[in-house]
Structures are given as structure tokens and as C-alpha cells.
Coordinates of C-alpha atoms in Angstrom, one line a residue:
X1221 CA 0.0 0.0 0.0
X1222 CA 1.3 3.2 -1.1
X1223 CA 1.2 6.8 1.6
X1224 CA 0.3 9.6 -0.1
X1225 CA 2.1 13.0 1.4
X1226 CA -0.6 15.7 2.3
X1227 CA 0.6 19.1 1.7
X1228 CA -0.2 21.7 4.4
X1229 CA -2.9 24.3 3.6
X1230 CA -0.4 27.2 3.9
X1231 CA 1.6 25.9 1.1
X1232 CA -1.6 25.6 -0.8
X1233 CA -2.7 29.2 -0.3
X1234 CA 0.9 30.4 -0.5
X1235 CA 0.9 28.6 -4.1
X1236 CA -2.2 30.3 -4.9
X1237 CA -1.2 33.9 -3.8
X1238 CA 1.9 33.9 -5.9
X1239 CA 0.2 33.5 -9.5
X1240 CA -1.9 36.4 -8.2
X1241 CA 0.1 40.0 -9.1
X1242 CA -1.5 43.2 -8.8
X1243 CA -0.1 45.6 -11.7
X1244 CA 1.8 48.2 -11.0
X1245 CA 1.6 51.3 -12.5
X1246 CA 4.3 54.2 -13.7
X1247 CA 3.2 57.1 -12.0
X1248 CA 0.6 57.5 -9.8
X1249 CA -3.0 58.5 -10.2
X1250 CA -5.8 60.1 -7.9
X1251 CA -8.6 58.3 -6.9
X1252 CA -11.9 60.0 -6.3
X1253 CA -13.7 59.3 -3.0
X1254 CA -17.1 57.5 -3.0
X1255 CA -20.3 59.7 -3.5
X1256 CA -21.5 60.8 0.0
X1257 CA -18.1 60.7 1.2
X1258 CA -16.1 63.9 2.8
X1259 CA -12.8 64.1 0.4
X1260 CA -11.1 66.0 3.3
X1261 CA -8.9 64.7 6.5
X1262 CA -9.3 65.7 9.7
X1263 CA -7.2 65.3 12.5
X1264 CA -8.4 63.1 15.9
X1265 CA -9.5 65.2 19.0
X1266 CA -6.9 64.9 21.9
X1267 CA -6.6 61.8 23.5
X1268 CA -9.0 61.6 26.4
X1269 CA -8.3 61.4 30.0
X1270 CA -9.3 58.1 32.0
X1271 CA -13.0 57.1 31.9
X1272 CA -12.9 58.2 28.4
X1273 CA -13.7 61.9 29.1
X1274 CA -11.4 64.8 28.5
X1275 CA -9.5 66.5 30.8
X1276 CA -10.1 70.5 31.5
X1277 CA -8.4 72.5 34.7
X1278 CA -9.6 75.2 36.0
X1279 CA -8.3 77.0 39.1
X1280 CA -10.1 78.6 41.6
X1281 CA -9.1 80.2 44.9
X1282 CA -8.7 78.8 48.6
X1283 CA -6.5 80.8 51.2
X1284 CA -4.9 83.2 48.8
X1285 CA -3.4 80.6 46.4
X1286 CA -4.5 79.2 42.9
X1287 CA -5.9 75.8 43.4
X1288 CA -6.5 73.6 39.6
X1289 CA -9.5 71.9 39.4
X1290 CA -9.8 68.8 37.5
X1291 CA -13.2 68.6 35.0
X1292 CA -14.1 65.8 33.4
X1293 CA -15.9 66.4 29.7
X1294 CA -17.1 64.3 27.0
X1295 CA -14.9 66.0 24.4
X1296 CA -12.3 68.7 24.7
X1297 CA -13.5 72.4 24.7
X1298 CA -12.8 75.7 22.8
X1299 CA -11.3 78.5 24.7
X1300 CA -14.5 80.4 25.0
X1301 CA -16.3 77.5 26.8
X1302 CA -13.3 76.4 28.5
X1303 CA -13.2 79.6 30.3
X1304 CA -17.2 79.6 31.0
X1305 CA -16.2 76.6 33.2
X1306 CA -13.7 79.0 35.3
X1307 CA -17.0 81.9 35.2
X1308 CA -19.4 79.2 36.4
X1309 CA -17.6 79.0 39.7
X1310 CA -16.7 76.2 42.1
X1311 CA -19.7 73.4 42.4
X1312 CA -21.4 73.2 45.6
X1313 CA -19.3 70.4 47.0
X1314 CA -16.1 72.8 46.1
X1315 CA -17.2 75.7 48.0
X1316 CA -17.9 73.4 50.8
X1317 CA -14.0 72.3 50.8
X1318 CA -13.2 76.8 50.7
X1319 CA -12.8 77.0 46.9
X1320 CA -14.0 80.6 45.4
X1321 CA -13.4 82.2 42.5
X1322 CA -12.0 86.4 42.2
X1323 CA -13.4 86.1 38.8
X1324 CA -16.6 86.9 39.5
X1325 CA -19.8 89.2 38.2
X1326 CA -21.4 89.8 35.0
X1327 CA -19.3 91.5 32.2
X1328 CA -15.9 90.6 33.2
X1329 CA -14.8 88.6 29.9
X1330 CA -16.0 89.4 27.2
X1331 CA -14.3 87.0 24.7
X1332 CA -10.9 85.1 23.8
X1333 CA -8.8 84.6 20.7
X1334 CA -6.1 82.0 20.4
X1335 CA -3.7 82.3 17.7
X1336 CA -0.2 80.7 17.5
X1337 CA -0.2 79.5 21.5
X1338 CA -1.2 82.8 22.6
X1339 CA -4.6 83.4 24.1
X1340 CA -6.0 87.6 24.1
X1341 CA -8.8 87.9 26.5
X1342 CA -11.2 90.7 26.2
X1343 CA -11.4 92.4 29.6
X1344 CA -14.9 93.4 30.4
X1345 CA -15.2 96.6 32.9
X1346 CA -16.7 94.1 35.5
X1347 CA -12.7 92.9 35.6
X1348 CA -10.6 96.0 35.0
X1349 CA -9.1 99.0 36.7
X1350 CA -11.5 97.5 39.8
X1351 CA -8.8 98.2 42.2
X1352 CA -9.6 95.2 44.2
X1353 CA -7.3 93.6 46.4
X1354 CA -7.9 90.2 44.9
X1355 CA -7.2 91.0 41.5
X1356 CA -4.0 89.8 40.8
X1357 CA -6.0 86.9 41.8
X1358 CA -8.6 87.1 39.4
X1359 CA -5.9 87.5 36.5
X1360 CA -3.9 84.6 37.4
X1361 CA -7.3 82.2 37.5
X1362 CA -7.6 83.0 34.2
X1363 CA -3.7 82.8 33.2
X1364 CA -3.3 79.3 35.0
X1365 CA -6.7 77.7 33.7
X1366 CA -6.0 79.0 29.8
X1367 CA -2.1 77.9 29.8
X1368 CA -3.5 74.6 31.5
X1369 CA -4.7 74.1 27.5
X1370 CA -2.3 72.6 25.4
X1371 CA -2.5 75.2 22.7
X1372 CA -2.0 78.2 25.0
X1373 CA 1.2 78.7 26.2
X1374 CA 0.8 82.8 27.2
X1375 CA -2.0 84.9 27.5
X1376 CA -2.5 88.7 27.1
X1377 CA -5.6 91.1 28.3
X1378 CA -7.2 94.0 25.8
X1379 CA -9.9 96.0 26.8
X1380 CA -11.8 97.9 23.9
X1381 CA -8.6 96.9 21.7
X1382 CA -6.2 98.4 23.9
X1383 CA -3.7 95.9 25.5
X1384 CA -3.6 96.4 29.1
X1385 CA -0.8 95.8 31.6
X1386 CA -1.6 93.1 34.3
X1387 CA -0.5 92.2 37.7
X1388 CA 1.9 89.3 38.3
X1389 CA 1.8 87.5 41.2
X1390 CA 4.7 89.9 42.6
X1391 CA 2.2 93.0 42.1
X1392 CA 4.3 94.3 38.8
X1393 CA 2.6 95.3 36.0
X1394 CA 2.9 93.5 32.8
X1395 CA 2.5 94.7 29.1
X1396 CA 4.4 91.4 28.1
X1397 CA 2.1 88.2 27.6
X1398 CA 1.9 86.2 31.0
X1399 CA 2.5 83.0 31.4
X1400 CA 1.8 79.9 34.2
X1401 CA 5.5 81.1 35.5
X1402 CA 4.1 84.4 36.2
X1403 CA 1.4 82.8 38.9
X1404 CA 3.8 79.5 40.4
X1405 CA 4.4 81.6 43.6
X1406 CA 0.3 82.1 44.2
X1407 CA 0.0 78.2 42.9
X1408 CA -0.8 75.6 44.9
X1409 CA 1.0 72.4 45.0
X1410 CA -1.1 69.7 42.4

């Protein structure tokens, strides 16, 4: 009685895959995309934080120092709502534990821009020339929770389209844009 040899299936399909070529062409040619189909590419939101939400900070106020706040979104936000968070205020439980917020009142920011890492904030007169005490307060809240994004690195104020100089945390006025460095004494540690 004679054995016959089995070959294995992977030789088979390898077999089988080699008489099929694809052609190859000289230079290359576009291909349209399907009808209903967006011919564009965009680029993937940031990656989110843990439990699949996005990250945001915000900082608010206890004992004279800058305090981040962690929020936890669905999706990462635009400047405008990102600083709506900081205007909303501490949540209940937050003011419980002696967060507040110096950034506070109607008509205090009236907008933000952010071009190439820098973020201008429109003052409102609800924020400047108060004279408060806790101002340089107020300005570094809005400093720390905008460079907290990671496409704003500085930030500068303009009220009516003149830029205005700010107080750093040492009390000197700024023309220059500020910057998280410009707030790390008021910070508190993470």
C-alpha cells in the first residue's frame, strides 16, 4: 500500500497567492472618493483622560493661592467654553471644601482669541481698573486655567482693543504676555 504526502494548507494558499500579481503602474493616479463621502482629513481630538472623558483644569481660589480643578468632559472644549467653566464658579461640594473664585460678576470677559499659542482675553469693565485687592487673583485664574490648555502657552488682556498691563503674582505690572511662570508663587502644589 502506497502513503500519499498531504501538503499543508499554507503551502496551498501560498501557491495560490503567488500567480496572483497586482499591476503596477508608472506614475501615480488620484482616486476620487465615493459619493456621500467627505474628500477632506481631519485630524483626531486629543486623546482623552481616564474614563474616556477629556480633561479640562480650571483654578479657583482657597487661602490666597490658585488651586487647579480637574473637570471631566465628553470632548475637549474651545477656549470660549473652557473659560465659561472658570466663570461658572466652584460646584457646591467645592465651595464646601473653601474653593472661590475672584473672577466673578457679570461683564468681566467678554471673549478670547487664540492664535499661535497665545490666548488675548477681552477684559470686560466688571474685571478692569477694579482696584480690588484680589485681582491679581482674578488674572492669574484665568492665566493658570487658559495655559493649563495645550495650545495656549501665554495669555494677554485688551480691553476695547487696547492691551492692558496686568499684575503678576509679585504685584508688577505686565505689558508682556503672562505665562503659568508668572502665577507659580500664588499656585498651589497639584
Amino acid at each position: 500500500m502506497r502513503h500519499r504526502r498531504r501538503v499543508p494548507p499554507l503551502l496551498v494558499l501560498l501557491a495560490l497567492l503567488a500567480g496572483c500579481q497586482v499591476p503596477t503602474e508608472e506614475t501615480p493616479r488620484s482616486i476620487e472618493s465615493p459619493p456621500g463621502t467627505v474628500g477632506t482629513v481631519t485630524r483626531p481630538p486629543p486623546s482623552p483622560g481616564p474614563s474616556g472623558l477629556a480633561v479640562e483644569r480650571v483654578y479657583y481660589v482657597r487661602d490666597g493661592k490658585l488651586v487647579p480643578v480637574v473637570r471631566r468632559l465628553p470632548a475637549p472644549l474651545p477656549a470660549t467654553a473652557h473659560l465659561d467653566l472658570l466663570l461658572a464658579g466652584p460646584t457646591d461640594d467645592e465651595q464646601h471644601s473653601g474653593l472661590t473664585s475672584s473672577v466673578t460678576g457679570p461683564d468681566t470677559i467678554l471673549g478670547v482669541r487664540v492664535a499661535g499659542g497665545e490666548a488675548t482675553v477681552e477684559v470686560g469693565a466688571g474685571l478692569a481698573g477694579t482696584g480690588r485687592n484680589d485681582q491679581i487673583l482674578a488674572f492669574g485664574q484665568i492665566v493658570r486655567t487658559l495655559t493649563a490648555r495645550p495650545d495656549v502657552d501665554r495669555v494677554t488682556f485688551e480691553q476695547d482693543g487696547e492691551h492692558l498691563g496686568i499684575p503678576r503674582a509679585d504685584g508688577a505690572l505686565s505689558r508682556a504676555p503672562l505665562t503659568a511662570e508668572d502665577y507659580s508663587d500664588l499656585t498651589a502644589p497639584d
